[in-house]
Coordinates of C-alpha atoms in Angstrom, one line a residue:
H1274 CA -47.0 -40.9 6.7
D1275 CA -44.1 -39.2 9.1
R1276 CA -43.0 -36.8 7.4
L1277 CA -39.2 -36.1 7.6
V1278 CA -38.2 -32.6 9.0
S1279 CA -34.9 -31.6 8.7
M1280 CA -34.2 -28.7 10.6
M1281 CA -31.2 -26.4 9.5
D1282 CA -27.8 -26.2 11.8
P1283 CA -27.3 -23.2 13.4
G1284 CA -23.8 -23.1 12.3
W1285 CA -24.9 -22.5 8.9
F1286 CA -27.3 -20.2 9.7
V1287 CA -24.6 -18.4 11.3
L1288 CA -21.9 -18.6 9.0
C1289 CA -25.1 -17.5 6.0
L1290 CA -25.6 -13.8 8.2
A1291 CA -21.7 -14.0 8.1
L1292 CA -21.6 -14.4 4.7
A1293 CA -24.4 -11.6 4.3
L1294 CA -22.6 -9.0 6.4
E1295 CA -19.5 -9.4 4.7
C1296 CA -20.9 -9.0 1.4
F1297 CA -22.4 -6.0 2.7
L1298 CA -19.2 -4.2 4.0
V1299 CA -17.7 -5.1 0.7
T1300 CA -20.2 -3.9 -1.8
L1301 CA -20.3 -0.5 0.7
L1302 CA -16.4 -0.4 -0.2
I1303 CA -16.2 -0.9 -3.7
L1304 CA -19.0 1.4 -4.5
P1305 CA -17.9 4.9 -6.5
M1306 CA -17.5 7.4 -3.7
P1307 CA -18.9 11.0 -4.3
S1308 CA -15.5 12.0 -2.8
N1309 CA -12.5 11.7 -0.8
K1310 CA -14.1 12.6 2.4
V1311 CA -17.2 10.6 2.1
R1312 CA -14.4 7.3 1.4
G1313 CA -12.4 8.3 4.4
A1314 CA -15.8 8.2 6.5
I1315 CA -16.6 5.1 5.4
T1316 CA -13.3 3.2 5.4
K1317 CA -12.9 4.3 9.1
W1318 CA -16.3 3.6 10.2
V1319 CA -15.2 -0.2 8.2
I1320 CA -11.9 0.1 10.1
S1321 CA -13.1 1.0 13.4
L1322 CA -16.2 -1.8 13.0
L1323 CA -13.1 -4.3 12.3
S1324 CA -10.6 -2.9 15.0
N1325 CA -13.6 -3.8 17.8
Q1326 CA -12.2 -6.3 20.2
T1327 CA -15.3 -8.3 20.5
V1328 CA -15.8 -8.1 16.3
K1329 CA -12.2 -9.1 16.3
Y1330 CA -12.4 -12.3 18.3
G1331 CA -16.1 -13.1 17.1
G1332 CA -14.8 -13.3 13.3
F1333 CA -12.3 -15.0 14.1
A1334 CA -14.6 -18.0 16.0
L1335 CA -17.0 -17.3 12.7
L1336 CA -13.1 -17.9 10.3
V1337 CA -12.6 -21.1 12.6
L1338 CA -16.4 -22.5 12.0
D1339 CA -16.2 -21.7 8.6
A1340 CA -13.0 -23.1 7.8
Y1341 CA -14.1 -26.2 9.8
Y1342 CA -17.6 -26.4 7.7
F1343 CA -15.4 -25.8 4.2
A1344 CA -13.3 -28.9 5.0
F1345 CA -16.3 -31.0 6.5
T1346 CA -18.1 -30.1 3.1
M1347 CA -14.9 -30.2 0.8
D1348 CA -15.9 -33.7 -0.5
A1349 CA -18.9 -32.8 -2.2
I1350 CA -16.9 -29.8 -4.5
S1351 CA -13.9 -32.4 -5.2
N1352 CA -15.7 -34.9 -7.7
P1353 CA -19.1 -33.4 -8.7
L1354 CA -20.0 -35.4 -11.2
I1355 CA -20.4 -38.5 -9.0
H1356 CA -23.3 -37.6 -7.5
V1357 CA -25.8 -37.3 -10.9
G1358 CA -24.2 -40.8 -11.7
I1359 CA -21.5 -39.8 -14.4
M1360 CA -18.5 -40.8 -13.4
S1361 CA -19.6 -43.3 -10.5
P1362 CA -19.0 -47.4 -11.0
L1363 CA -22.3 -48.7 -12.7
E1364 CA -23.3 -50.1 -9.6
E1365 CA -23.5 -46.7 -7.8
S1366 CA -24.5 -44.8 -10.7
M1367 CA -28.6 -45.2 -9.9
V1368 CA -28.9 -43.1 -6.6
S1369 CA -32.0 -42.2 -4.9
C1370 CA -33.2 -39.1 -4.7
E1371 CA -32.6 -38.6 -0.9
K1372 CA -28.7 -39.0 -1.3
G1373 CA -28.9 -36.9 -4.6
L1374 CA -30.6 -33.9 -2.6
A1375 CA -28.0 -34.6 0.8
A1376 CA -25.4 -34.4 -2.1
F1377 CA -26.1 -31.3 -4.0
R1378 CA -26.9 -29.9 0.0
N1379 CA -23.1 -30.4 0.7
E1380 CA -22.2 -29.0 -2.9
R1381 CA -23.7 -25.9 -2.1
N1382 CA -22.7 -25.6 1.5
A1383 CA -19.0 -26.2 0.4
Y1384 CA -20.0 -23.0 -2.6
I1385 CA -21.4 -21.4 0.0
T1386 CA -18.4 -21.9 3.1
G1387 CA -15.8 -21.4 -0.1
F1388 CA -16.9 -18.2 -1.0
S1389 CA -17.4 -16.7 2.5
L1390 CA -13.7 -17.3 2.9
F1391 CA -12.7 -15.8 0.1
M1392 CA -14.6 -12.8 0.9
F1393 CA -13.2 -12.5 4.3
L1394 CA -9.3 -11.7 2.6
V1395 CA -11.3 -9.6 -0.2
L1396 CA -12.5 -7.8 2.8
R1397 CA -9.3 -7.4 4.4
R1398 CA -7.8 -6.6 1.2
L1399 CA -10.3 -3.7 0.2
V1400 CA -9.9 -2.2 4.2
D1401 CA -6.4 -1.7 3.0
I1402 CA -7.1 -0.9 -0.7
Q1403 CA -9.2 2.0 0.5
S1404 CA -7.7 3.4 3.7
Q1405 CA -4.0 3.7 1.3
L1406 CA -6.3 5.3 -1.5
F1407 CA -7.8 7.9 0.9
E1408 CA -4.5 8.8 2.3
S1409 CA -2.7 9.3 -1.4
R1410 CA -5.8 11.2 -2.5
S1411 CA -5.5 13.4 0.5
L1412 CA -1.8 13.8 0.6
A1413 CA -2.4 15.0 -3.1
K1414 CA -5.0 17.4 -2.4
A1415 CA -3.0 18.9 0.7
S1416 CA 0.1 19.5 -1.5
A1417 CA -1.6 20.5 -4.7
S1418 CA -3.8 23.4 -3.2
V1419 CA -3.5 26.8 -3.8
P1420 CA -3.5 29.1 -0.2
L1421 CA -7.0 30.6 -0.2
G1422 CA -6.8 34.6 -1.3
R1423 CA -4.0 34.1 -4.0
P1424 CA -4.6 34.2 -7.4
V1425 CA -3.3 30.9 -9.7
D1426 CA -0.6 31.0 -11.1
T1427 CA -1.1 29.7 -14.7
G1428 CA 2.4 29.3 -16.0
K1429 CA 2.4 32.5 -18.6
P1430 CA 4.4 35.8 -18.3
K1431 CA 3.4 38.3 -16.6
H1432 CA 2.6 41.8 -18.8
A1433 CA 3.9 45.2 -17.5

Protein backbone atom coordinates (compact mmCIF):
# COMPACT_ATOMS: atom_id res chain seq x y z
CA HIS A 1 0.00 0.00 0.00
CA ASP A 2 1.13 3.47 -0.82
CA ARG A 3 0.26 5.57 2.13
CA LEU A 4 -0.77 9.10 1.34
CA VAL A 5 0.95 11.44 3.75
CA SER A 6 -0.16 15.02 3.57
CA MET A 7 2.31 17.58 4.73
CA MET A 8 1.15 20.63 6.60
CA ASP A 9 1.56 23.84 4.67
CA PRO A 10 4.25 25.96 6.39
CA GLY A 11 1.93 28.97 6.14
CA TRP A 12 -0.59 27.27 8.42
CA PHE A 13 2.13 26.48 10.93
CA VAL A 14 3.23 30.13 10.99
CA LEU A 15 -0.37 31.29 11.35
CA CYS A 16 -0.97 28.88 14.22
CA LEU A 17 2.13 30.18 16.03
CA ALA A 18 1.01 33.77 15.45
CA LEU A 19 -2.47 32.94 16.78
CA ALA A 20 -0.94 31.38 19.90
CA LEU A 21 1.15 34.52 20.45
CA GLU A 22 -1.89 36.77 19.95
CA CYS A 23 -3.90 34.70 22.41
CA PHE A 24 -1.07 34.90 24.96
CA LEU A 25 -0.83 38.69 24.67
CA VAL A 26 -4.61 39.15 24.86
CA THR A 27 -4.79 36.87 27.90
CA LEU A 28 -1.97 38.83 29.53
CA LEU A 29 -3.84 42.09 28.96
CA ILE A 30 -7.20 40.88 30.28
CA LEU A 31 -5.89 39.29 33.47
CA PRO A 32 -6.75 41.11 36.70
CA MET A 33 -3.86 43.33 37.73
CA PRO A 34 -2.78 43.63 41.37
CA SER A 35 -1.83 47.28 40.97
CA ASN A 36 -1.70 50.06 38.43
CA LYS A 37 2.11 49.80 38.34
CA VAL A 38 1.87 46.19 37.16
CA ARG A 39 -0.73 47.21 34.56
CA GLY A 40 1.57 49.97 33.35
CA ALA A 41 4.60 47.67 33.16
CA ILE A 42 2.74 44.99 31.20
CA THR A 43 1.07 47.51 28.91
CA LYS A 44 4.35 49.31 28.24
CA TRP A 45 6.07 45.99 27.51
CA VAL A 46 3.35 44.99 25.02
CA ILE A 47 3.45 48.45 23.41
CA SER A 48 7.24 48.33 23.11
CA LEU A 49 7.01 44.84 21.62
CA LEU A 50 4.38 45.86 19.08
CA SER A 51 6.12 49.15 18.20
CA ASN A 52 9.38 47.40 17.25
CA GLN A 53 9.86 47.86 13.48
CA THR A 54 10.64 44.19 12.88
CA VAL A 55 7.55 43.10 14.80
CA LYS A 56 5.44 45.70 12.96
CA TYR A 57 6.51 44.49 9.52
CA GLY A 58 6.29 40.84 10.55
CA GLY A 59 2.82 41.40 12.00
CA PHE A 60 1.69 43.17 8.84
CA ALA A 61 3.05 40.30 6.72
CA LEU A 62 1.22 37.79 8.95
CA LEU A 63 -1.96 39.84 8.69
CA VAL A 64 -1.76 39.81 4.88
CA LEU A 65 -0.99 36.07 4.88
CA ASP A 66 -3.88 35.48 7.26
CA ALA A 67 -6.29 37.51 5.10
CA TYR A 68 -5.15 35.60 1.99
CA TYR A 69 -5.66 32.22 3.64
CA PHE A 70 -9.03 33.37 5.01
CA ALA A 71 -10.18 34.43 1.54
CA PHE A 72 -8.90 31.12 0.17
CA THR A 73 -10.92 29.08 2.68
CA MET A 74 -13.96 31.35 2.96
CA ASP A 75 -16.09 29.11 0.74
CA ALA A 76 -15.83 26.39 3.40
CA ILE A 77 -17.85 28.41 5.91
CA SER A 78 -20.20 30.11 3.47
CA ASN A 79 -22.26 26.89 3.19
CA PRO A 80 -21.13 24.51 5.94
CA LEU A 81 -23.97 22.02 5.44
CA ILE A 82 -23.16 21.23 1.82
CA HIS A 83 -20.20 18.96 2.56
CA VAL A 84 -22.28 16.75 4.86
CA GLY A 85 -24.92 16.28 2.15
CA ILE A 86 -27.80 18.19 3.71
CA MET A 87 -28.07 21.15 1.36
CA SER A 88 -26.53 19.66 -1.77
CA PRO A 89 -28.28 18.21 -4.82
CA LEU A 90 -29.29 14.55 -4.53
CA GLU A 91 -26.62 13.24 -6.90
CA GLU A 92 -23.91 15.00 -4.90
CA SER A 93 -25.28 14.08 -1.47
CA MET A 94 -23.01 11.07 -1.14
CA VAL A 95 -19.50 12.41 -0.67
CA SER A 96 -16.44 10.28 -0.19
CA CYS A 97 -14.58 10.29 3.09
CA GLU A 98 -11.62 12.04 1.49
CA LYS A 99 -13.78 14.85 0.14
CA GLY A 100 -15.55 15.18 3.48
CA LEU A 101 -12.22 15.27 5.30
CA ALA A 102 -10.91 17.96 2.97
CA ALA A 103 -14.09 19.99 3.45
CA PHE A 104 -13.88 19.72 7.23
CA ARG A 105 -10.19 20.70 7.12
CA ASN A 106 -11.00 23.78 5.02
CA GLU A 107 -13.79 24.70 7.42
CA ARG A 108 -11.46 24.35 10.41
CA ASN A 109 -8.79 26.43 8.67
CA ALA A 110 -11.32 29.14 7.83
CA TYR A 111 -12.35 29.37 11.48
CA ILE A 112 -8.70 29.51 12.58
CA THR A 113 -7.84 32.32 10.19
CA GLY A 114 -11.02 34.24 10.99
CA PHE A 115 -10.33 33.95 14.70
CA SER A 116 -6.74 35.09 14.17
CA LEU A 117 -7.92 38.18 12.29
CA PHE A 118 -10.41 38.90 15.08
CA MET A 119 -7.73 38.44 17.77
CA PHE A 120 -5.52 40.93 15.95
CA LEU A 121 -8.24 43.56 16.23
CA VAL A 122 -8.96 42.66 19.86
CA LEU A 123 -5.25 42.92 20.72
CA ARG A 124 -4.96 46.38 19.18
CA ARG A 125 -8.03 47.62 21.02
CA LEU A 126 -6.97 46.08 24.34
CA VAL A 127 -3.59 47.82 24.17
CA ASP A 128 -5.40 51.15 23.70
CA ILE A 129 -7.87 50.48 26.52
CA GLN A 130 -5.21 49.31 28.98
CA SER A 131 -2.92 52.28 28.28
CA GLN A 132 -5.85 54.70 28.71
CA LEU A 133 -6.84 52.97 31.96
CA PHE A 134 -3.27 53.17 33.25
CA GLU A 135 -3.04 56.87 32.45
CA SER A 136 -6.43 57.73 33.98
CA ARG A 137 -5.69 55.81 37.18
CA SER A 138 -2.26 57.45 37.44
CA LEU A 139 -3.86 60.90 37.08
CA ALA A 140 -6.57 60.04 39.60
CA LYS A 141 -4.01 58.87 42.14
CA ALA A 142 -1.80 61.91 41.57
CA SER A 143 -4.67 64.39 42.00
CA ALA A 144 -6.23 62.68 45.04
CA SER A 145 -3.10 61.95 47.02
CA VAL A 146 -2.32 63.56 50.36
CA PRO A 147 1.22 64.92 50.77
CA LEU A 148 3.35 62.96 53.18
CA GLY A 149 3.52 64.34 56.72
CA ARG A 150 0.18 66.11 56.61
CA PRO A 151 -2.90 64.84 58.42
CA VAL A 152 -5.86 63.88 56.31
CA ASP A 153 -8.67 66.42 56.41
CA THR A 154 -11.84 64.52 57.22
CA GLY A 155 -14.12 67.50 56.80
CA LYS A 156 -15.16 67.57 60.45
CA PRO A 157 -14.85 70.88 62.33
CA LYS A 158 -11.86 71.17 64.65
CA HIS A 159 -12.53 71.68 68.36
CA ALA A 160 -10.81 74.55 70.06
